[in-house]
Amino acid sequence: MSSSTAASKPSEIAEASPLSLCAREPHVPADRLVAEMVPPPRFDSVRFSTYIPDPNQPSQTEAVRVLEGFAGGLGGAHASGAGKNRRGLFGFGRAKAPKAPAGPRGVYLDGGYGVGKTHLLASLWHATPAEPSLKAFGTFVELTNLVGALGFQQTVRTLSGHRLLCIDEFELDDPGDTVLVSTLLGKLVDAGVALAATSNTLPGKLGEGRFAAADFLREIQGLSAHFRPLRIDGEDYRHRGLPEAPAPYSDEQVTKAAYATEGASLDDFPHLLEHLARVHPSRYGALTDGLKAVCLTDVQPIPDQSTALRLVVLADRLYDREVPVLASGLPFDRLFSEEMLKGGYRKKYFRAISRLTALARDAKDLVIA
């Protein structure tokens, strides 16, 4: 195929030009940021009943039992009454939250890779007897981005009327963020909000598969009394090295696929990285609204850590929405430098590589022979 193919769309290519992420500058209202704190689409249908415990691991059955009881105890006046009295994001006119009860007000799911922690966390969200507007689900990064977008005090006011906050992949590789979120959670516990969390490993423990409750509780210090550790044993799927990424396609193949795929975007990778710096990470979800596929040309090594962390967030949003990614240039397992993969944020980079690799595999059917 000649180099002019991309410009002179062949007959089998759709007439409409592909979308462009770089042309999008979403302005997301604050209430949408909070409303979108729900389990990702891939966890829409999970429930406790769809979690199949390993008969050789009784802790899995026990975890379901405990979490079902925890969810059942989160109903009551605060859940139903507060929903009727809510008058907007800032909570004006909202019924005052009751004092937090004595004893643990949260659960920490302690288990290795592949035991279904996120499945159980999402099931807890679905099972909690409260309106969706009164319970929130998000990753640690999404929570810190929410604070960045709304400000600390507004985030406290916004979430204080909730019955439950679920935090997936609680990250402890940045002491500043850990202190920020721990302080936020302390305020929410005082307001009567129940908590549930899973966590990632510390940087020095990459590949160990499970973080261990003792380490988690030590890192969050003053919050530890509010969490009941709930161990979930099972086969430990340990990460050993980087996943092998599919070989990249040519620029012509990627461009042709973008024109032929309804709802696909087409962007030059270096330009996309520049654009991400102009969009707050809390808006990356909105950046991907309506996309059926992402096509990228000229994938290159990530130049610096700030850019790398923004790409991690975009990779998470694309993975949550199951958007395939077709690319030319460098394979995804060569995005990050050796220095980055040995540094404090390496767990995030491993996750981004794994997720982009999975999405790249999903994109193979987009290529036109």
Short mmCIF file of C-alpha atoms in Angstrom, two decimals:
data_model
loop_
_atom_site.label_atom_id
_atom_site.label_comp_id
_atom_site.label_asym_id
_atom_site.label_seq_id
_atom_site.Cartn_x
_atom_site.Cartn_y
_atom_site.Cartn_z
CA MET A 1 0.00 0.00 0.00
CA SER A 2 1.41 3.41 -0.92
CA SER A 3 2.06 6.18 1.54
CA SER A 4 -0.78 8.21 0.01
CA THR A 5 -3.42 5.68 1.04
CA ALA A 6 -4.23 7.42 4.31
CA ALA A 7 -4.95 10.72 2.60
CA SER A 8 -6.94 9.30 -0.32
CA LYS A 9 -9.45 7.15 1.49
CA PRO A 10 -10.04 3.96 -0.50
CA SER A 11 -13.55 2.90 -1.40
CA GLU A 12 -13.92 0.38 1.39
CA ILE A 13 -13.16 3.08 3.97
CA ALA A 14 -16.01 4.88 5.67
CA GLU A 15 -16.72 8.41 4.48
CA ALA A 16 -16.66 10.03 7.92
CA SER A 17 -13.26 11.10 9.19
CA PRO A 18 -12.16 9.57 12.49
CA LEU A 19 -12.48 11.48 15.74
CA SER A 20 -9.48 13.06 17.46
CA LEU A 21 -8.68 13.00 21.16
CA CYS A 22 -6.50 16.06 20.62
CA ALA A 23 -9.53 18.00 19.39
CA ARG A 24 -11.43 17.31 22.59
CA GLU A 25 -11.25 19.61 25.61
CA PRO A 26 -14.06 18.37 27.84
CA HIS A 27 -15.37 20.65 30.54
CA VAL A 28 -16.87 18.28 33.08
CA PRO A 29 -19.27 19.69 35.69
CA ALA A 30 -18.27 18.83 39.23
CA ASP A 31 -21.47 16.88 39.81
CA ARG A 32 -20.64 14.63 36.85
CA LEU A 33 -17.22 13.84 38.34
CA VAL A 34 -18.96 12.52 41.44
CA ALA A 35 -21.83 10.86 39.56
CA GLU A 36 -19.30 8.87 37.51
CA MET A 37 -17.75 7.36 40.63
CA VAL A 38 -19.39 3.99 40.02
CA PRO A 39 -17.93 0.56 39.21
CA PRO A 40 -16.39 0.41 35.71
CA PRO A 41 -18.57 -1.01 32.91
CA ARG A 42 -16.77 -4.36 33.06
CA PHE A 43 -18.12 -4.70 36.63
CA ASP A 44 -21.68 -3.54 35.91
CA SER A 45 -23.16 -7.01 36.28
CA VAL A 46 -21.02 -8.51 39.05
CA ARG A 47 -22.75 -9.50 42.26
CA PHE A 48 -21.91 -11.61 45.28
CA SER A 49 -23.94 -14.37 43.63
CA THR A 50 -21.66 -14.31 40.57
CA TYR A 51 -18.49 -14.67 42.66
CA ILE A 52 -17.60 -18.37 42.64
CA PRO A 53 -15.54 -19.19 45.75
CA ASP A 54 -12.80 -21.78 45.49
CA PRO A 55 -13.97 -24.74 47.63
CA ASN A 56 -10.36 -25.17 48.73
CA GLN A 57 -10.23 -21.60 50.03
CA PRO A 58 -12.84 -21.17 52.80
CA SER A 59 -11.76 -17.55 53.32
CA GLN A 60 -13.39 -16.68 49.99
CA THR A 61 -16.78 -17.95 51.14
CA GLU A 62 -16.29 -16.19 54.47
CA ALA A 63 -15.45 -12.93 52.68
CA VAL A 64 -18.74 -13.04 50.76
CA ARG A 65 -20.65 -13.70 53.99
CA VAL A 66 -18.99 -10.83 55.86
CA LEU A 67 -19.37 -8.37 52.98
CA GLU A 68 -23.04 -9.24 52.49
CA GLY A 69 -23.59 -8.50 56.18
CA PHE A 70 -21.58 -5.29 55.93
CA ALA A 71 -23.66 -4.13 52.96
CA GLY A 72 -26.91 -4.98 54.74
CA GLY A 73 -25.91 -2.80 57.67
CA LEU A 74 -25.44 0.29 55.52
CA GLY A 75 -29.11 1.06 54.94
CA GLY A 76 -31.26 3.11 57.25
CA ALA A 77 -32.32 6.71 57.62
CA HIS A 78 -29.07 8.23 56.41
CA ALA A 79 -29.29 6.36 53.12
CA SER A 80 -32.96 6.92 52.35
CA GLY A 81 -33.53 10.23 54.08
CA ALA A 82 -30.41 11.97 52.88
CA GLY A 83 -31.23 11.12 49.31
CA LYS A 84 -34.55 12.93 49.54
CA ASN A 85 -33.02 16.01 51.11
CA ARG A 86 -30.08 16.48 48.79
CA ARG A 87 -30.16 19.82 46.96
CA GLY A 88 -27.07 19.66 44.86
CA LEU A 89 -23.37 19.06 44.97
CA PHE A 90 -22.56 21.12 48.03
CA GLY A 91 -25.16 19.47 50.23
CA PHE A 92 -27.11 22.57 51.22
CA GLY A 93 -30.29 21.46 52.91
CA ARG A 94 -29.02 17.91 53.29
CA ALA A 95 -29.88 16.08 56.48
CA LYS A 96 -26.93 16.07 58.88
CA ALA A 97 -25.06 12.78 58.85
CA PRO A 98 -25.23 10.83 62.10
CA LYS A 99 -22.22 10.31 64.30
CA ALA A 100 -20.13 7.38 63.15
CA PRO A 101 -20.83 4.24 65.19
CA ALA A 102 -18.14 2.80 67.44
CA GLY A 103 -15.87 0.09 66.04
CA PRO A 104 -14.61 -0.52 62.51
CA ARG A 105 -16.42 1.53 59.90
CA GLY A 106 -14.64 -0.01 56.96
CA VAL A 107 -13.30 -3.21 55.47
CA TYR A 108 -9.98 -3.81 53.79
CA LEU A 109 -9.88 -6.67 51.29
CA ASP A 110 -6.49 -8.33 51.68
CA GLY A 111 -5.61 -10.78 48.93
CA GLY A 112 -3.36 -11.52 45.98
CA TYR A 113 -3.82 -11.08 42.26
CA GLY A 114 -6.62 -13.09 40.73
CA VAL A 115 -8.68 -13.71 43.87
CA GLY A 116 -11.43 -11.31 42.84
CA LYS A 117 -10.95 -8.34 45.17
CA THR A 118 -12.36 -5.83 42.67
CA HIS A 119 -15.27 -8.18 41.90
CA LEU A 120 -16.11 -8.29 45.61
CA LEU A 121 -15.63 -4.54 46.06
CA ALA A 122 -17.98 -3.80 43.16
CA SER A 123 -20.44 -6.37 44.50
CA LEU A 124 -20.42 -4.55 47.84
CA TRP A 125 -21.25 -1.30 46.04
CA HIS A 126 -24.14 -2.95 44.17
CA ALA A 127 -25.47 -4.68 47.29
CA THR A 128 -25.45 -1.62 49.56
CA PRO A 129 -29.11 -0.56 50.02
CA ALA A 130 -28.74 3.07 49.01
CA GLU A 131 -29.35 5.14 45.91
CA PRO A 132 -26.38 5.22 43.50
CA SER A 133 -25.97 8.92 44.31
CA LEU A 134 -25.24 7.97 47.93
CA LYS A 135 -22.38 5.57 47.27
CA ALA A 136 -19.15 6.07 45.39
CA PHE A 137 -16.63 3.73 43.75
CA GLY A 138 -13.28 4.73 42.33
CA THR A 139 -9.59 4.01 42.27
CA PHE A 140 -7.17 5.81 44.54
CA VAL A 141 -6.01 7.87 41.54
CA GLU A 142 -9.58 8.89 40.70
CA LEU A 143 -10.08 10.00 44.30
CA THR A 144 -6.93 12.14 44.32
CA ASN A 145 -7.95 13.59 40.94
CA LEU A 146 -11.36 14.45 42.39
CA VAL A 147 -9.68 16.37 45.20
CA GLY A 148 -7.51 18.12 42.61
CA ALA A 149 -10.55 19.13 40.58
CA LEU A 150 -12.90 20.15 43.42
CA GLY A 151 -10.53 21.12 46.20
CA PHE A 152 -10.25 19.36 49.56
CA GLN A 153 -13.08 21.05 51.45
CA GLN A 154 -15.56 20.74 48.58
CA THR A 155 -14.68 17.05 48.21
CA VAL A 156 -15.36 16.53 51.91
CA ARG A 157 -18.72 18.29 51.63
CA THR A 158 -19.61 16.39 48.47
CA LEU A 159 -18.87 12.91 49.80
CA SER A 160 -19.99 13.42 53.42
CA GLY A 161 -23.61 12.58 52.59
CA HIS A 162 -22.65 9.20 51.12
CA ARG A 163 -23.27 5.89 52.80
CA LEU A 164 -20.29 4.12 51.25
CA LEU A 165 -17.00 4.95 49.54
CA CYS A 166 -15.17 2.10 47.80
CA ILE A 167 -11.51 2.67 46.92
CA ASP A 168 -9.91 0.17 44.56
CA GLU A 169 -6.13 -0.08 44.27
CA PHE A 170 -5.27 2.14 47.23
CA GLU A 171 -1.79 3.34 46.27
CA LEU A 172 0.92 3.96 48.83
CA ASP A 173 3.82 4.89 46.56
CA ASP A 174 3.38 8.64 47.10
CA PRO A 175 3.54 9.72 50.78
CA GLY A 176 1.89 13.07 50.00
CA ASP A 177 -1.12 11.47 48.33
CA THR A 178 -1.37 8.90 51.13
CA VAL A 179 -1.55 11.64 53.76
CA LEU A 180 -4.06 13.61 51.64
CA VAL A 181 -6.42 10.67 51.18
CA SER A 182 -6.01 9.47 54.78
CA THR A 183 -7.00 12.94 56.01
CA LEU A 184 -9.98 12.96 53.64
CA LEU A 185 -11.13 9.53 54.78
CA GLY A 186 -10.85 10.59 58.41
CA LYS A 187 -13.24 13.47 57.72
CA LEU A 188 -15.64 11.15 55.92
CA VAL A 189 -15.61 8.57 58.70
CA ASP A 190 -16.46 11.32 61.17
CA ALA A 191 -19.43 12.16 58.91
CA GLY A 192 -20.69 8.57 59.05
CA VAL A 193 -19.43 7.33 55.68
CA ALA A 194 -18.51 3.64 55.51
CA LEU A 195 -15.30 2.69 53.70
CA ALA A 196 -14.07 -0.32 51.76
CA ALA A 197 -10.69 -0.64 50.10
CA THR A 198 -8.22 -2.84 48.29
CA SER A 199 -4.60 -1.81 47.82
CA ASN A 200 -1.54 -2.18 45.67
CA THR A 201 1.85 -3.35 46.82
CA LEU A 202 4.50 -0.93 48.01
CA PRO A 203 7.19 -0.12 45.43
CA GLY A 204 9.78 -2.38 47.08
CA LYS A 205 7.35 -5.30 47.01
CA LEU A 206 6.48 -5.25 43.35
CA GLY A 207 5.59 -8.72 42.15
CA GLU A 208 4.69 -10.09 45.57
CA GLY A 209 1.05 -10.27 44.61
CA ARG A 210 -0.50 -9.08 47.86
CA PHE A 211 0.14 -6.03 49.95
CA ALA A 212 -0.66 -7.49 53.41
CA ALA A 213 -3.11 -5.86 55.81
CA ALA A 214 -0.48 -5.04 58.44
CA ASP A 215 1.43 -2.87 55.95
CA PHE A 216 -1.75 -1.16 54.76
CA LEU A 217 -2.92 -0.35 58.29
CA ARG A 218 0.51 0.94 59.27
CA GLU A 219 0.67 3.27 56.26
CA ILE A 220 -2.74 4.84 56.89
CA GLN A 221 -1.91 5.19 60.61
CA GLY A 222 -4.77 7.02 62.31
CA LEU A 223 -7.35 5.39 60.06
CA SER A 224 -6.34 1.84 60.92
CA ALA A 225 -8.90 1.51 63.71
CA HIS A 226 -11.67 2.12 61.19
CA PHE A 227 -10.77 -0.86 58.98
CA ARG A 228 -11.46 -4.52 59.55
CA PRO A 229 -8.97 -6.58 57.53
CA LEU A 230 -10.71 -9.27 55.50
CA ARG A 231 -8.28 -11.80 54.11
CA ILE A 232 -9.09 -13.52 50.83
CA ASP A 233 -6.80 -16.46 50.14
CA GLY A 234 -6.36 -18.01 46.73
CA GLU A 235 -3.95 -18.79 43.97
CA ASP A 236 -1.55 -15.87 43.75
CA TYR A 237 -1.09 -14.65 40.18
CA ARG A 238 2.26 -12.94 40.58
CA HIS A 239 3.53 -10.44 38.02
CA ARG A 240 6.91 -11.58 36.78
CA GLY A 241 8.29 -9.12 34.25
CA LEU A 242 6.46 -7.28 31.51
CA PRO A 243 3.73 -8.80 29.35
CA GLU A 244 4.72 -9.27 25.73
CA ALA A 245 3.01 -6.62 23.66
CA PRO A 246 1.73 -7.34 20.13
CA ALA A 247 3.92 -6.11 17.30
CA PRO A 248 2.85 -2.62 16.18
CA TYR A 249 1.22 -2.03 12.80
CA SER A 250 2.27 0.45 10.12
CA ASP A 251 1.00 4.03 10.04
CA GLU A 252 -0.97 3.16 6.91
CA GLN A 253 -2.68 0.18 8.55
CA VAL A 254 -3.62 2.20 11.64
CA THR A 255 -4.93 5.11 9.59
CA LYS A 256 -6.94 2.85 7.30
CA ALA A 257 -8.49 1.07 10.29
CA ALA A 258 -9.38 4.42 11.90
CA TYR A 259 -11.28 5.56 8.80
CA ALA A 260 -13.02 2.21 8.47
CA THR A 261 -14.15 1.96 12.11
CA GLU A 262 -17.16 3.96 13.18
CA GLY A 263 -16.49 5.83 16.41
CA ALA A 264 -12.70 5.45 16.20
CA SER A 265 -10.23 8.21 16.99
CA LEU A 266 -6.95 8.83 15.19
CA ASP A 267 -4.09 10.77 16.78
CA ASP A 268 -0.35 11.15 16.55
CA PHE A 269 1.02 9.80 19.85
CA PRO A 270 3.45 12.65 20.67
CA HIS A 271 0.70 15.21 20.04
CA LEU A 272 -1.68 13.24 22.26
CA LEU A 273 0.83 13.32 25.11
CA GLU A 274 1.08 17.09 24.73
CA HIS A 275 -2.71 17.36 24.77
CA LEU A 276 -3.03 15.30 27.94
CA ALA A 277 -0.95 17.92 29.74
CA ARG A 278 -3.70 20.48 28.98
CA VAL A 279 -6.59 18.34 30.25
CA HIS A 280 -7.05 17.59 33.95
CA PRO A 281 -6.80 13.82 34.59
CA SER A 282 -10.24 13.90 36.22
CA ARG A 283 -11.60 14.61 32.71
CA TYR A 284 -9.91 11.73 30.93
CA GLY A 285 -13.07 9.67 31.24
CA ALA A 286 -15.01 12.37 29.41
CA LEU A 287 -12.17 12.56 26.89
CA THR A 288 -13.04 9.01 25.82
CA ASP A 289 -16.83 9.48 25.67
CA GLY A 290 -18.38 7.59 22.78
CA LEU A 291 -15.15 6.09 21.49
CA LYS A 292 -15.28 2.62 19.94
CA ALA A 293 -11.54 2.41 19.29
CA VAL A 294 -8.38 4.47 19.73
CA CYS A 295 -5.86 4.54 16.87
CA LEU A 296 -2.40 5.97 17.50
CA THR A 297 0.47 6.57 15.11
CA ASP A 298 4.16 7.01 15.93
CA VAL A 299 4.16 5.63 19.49
CA GLN A 300 7.43 6.73 21.12
CA PRO A 301 9.13 6.34 24.51
CA ILE A 302 7.59 8.43 27.27
CA PRO A 303 9.86 11.45 27.82
CA ASP A 304 9.35 12.12 31.54
CA GLN A 305 7.56 10.95 34.65
CA SER A 306 4.78 13.54 34.65
CA THR A 307 3.82 12.52 31.12
CA ALA A 308 4.06 8.86 32.10
CA LEU A 309 1.66 9.28 35.02
CA ARG A 310 -0.88 11.04 32.81
CA LEU A 311 -0.71 8.18 30.32
CA VAL A 312 -1.31 5.72 33.15
CA VAL A 313 -4.60 7.47 33.95
CA LEU A 314 -5.68 7.45 30.30
CA ALA A 315 -4.81 3.75 30.04
CA ASP A 316 -6.97 3.05 33.10
CA ARG A 317 -9.94 4.93 31.64
CA LEU A 318 -9.64 3.13 28.29
CA TYR A 319 -9.33 -0.23 30.03
CA ASP A 320 -12.36 0.47 32.24
CA ARG A 321 -14.37 1.22 29.11
CA GLU A 322 -12.89 -1.70 27.13
CA VAL A 323 -11.80 0.55 24.24
CA PRO A 324 -9.37 -1.29 21.91
CA VAL A 325 -6.12 0.50 21.03
CA LEU A 326 -4.44 0.08 17.63
CA ALA A 327 -0.99 1.59 17.29
CA SER A 328 2.08 2.02 15.11
CA GLY A 329 5.58 2.81 16.26
CA LEU A 330 7.00 1.38 19.48
CA PRO A 331 5.43 -1.68 21.18
CA PHE A 332 3.66 -0.80 24.43
CA ASP A 333 6.09 -2.85 26.53
CA ARG A 334 8.83 -0.37 25.54
CA LEU A 335 6.99 2.81 26.53
CA PHE A 336 8.73 3.34 29.86
CA SER A 337 12.45 3.63 30.48
CA GLU A 338 14.37 1.18 32.67
CA GLU A 339 14.77 3.97 35.20
CA MET A 340 11.00 4.46 35.38
CA LEU A 341 10.39 0.73 35.74
CA LYS A 342 12.76 0.61 38.69
CA GLY A 343 11.41 3.72 40.41
CA GLY A 344 8.70 4.42 42.93
CA TYR A 345 5.87 4.47 40.39
CA ARG A 346 6.84 1.25 38.65
CA LYS A 347 3.72 -0.59 39.79
CA LYS A 348 1.60 1.95 37.91
CA TYR A 349 3.72 1.57 34.80
CA PHE A 350 3.49 -2.21 34.90
CA ARG A 351 -0.28 -1.89 35.17
CA ALA A 352 -0.43 0.53 32.23
CA ILE A 353 1.65 -1.79 30.06
CA SER A 354 -0.52 -4.75 30.98
CA ARG A 355 -3.74 -2.89 30.22
CA LEU A 356 -2.56 -1.28 26.98
CA THR A 357 -1.26 -4.67 25.86
CA ALA A 358 -4.66 -6.24 26.51
CA LEU A 359 -6.40 -3.45 24.58
CA ALA A 360 -3.91 -3.81 21.73
CA ARG A 361 -4.79 -7.47 21.46
CA ASP A 362 -8.46 -6.54 21.38
CA ALA A 363 -7.76 -4.23 18.42
CA LYS A 364 -6.39 -6.84 16.03
CA ASP A 365 -9.77 -7.34 14.35
CA LEU A 366 -9.81 -3.68 13.31
CA VAL A 367 -6.95 -4.16 10.87
CA ILE A 368 -8.03 -4.40 7.24
CA ALA A 369 -6.23 -7.13 5.32
#
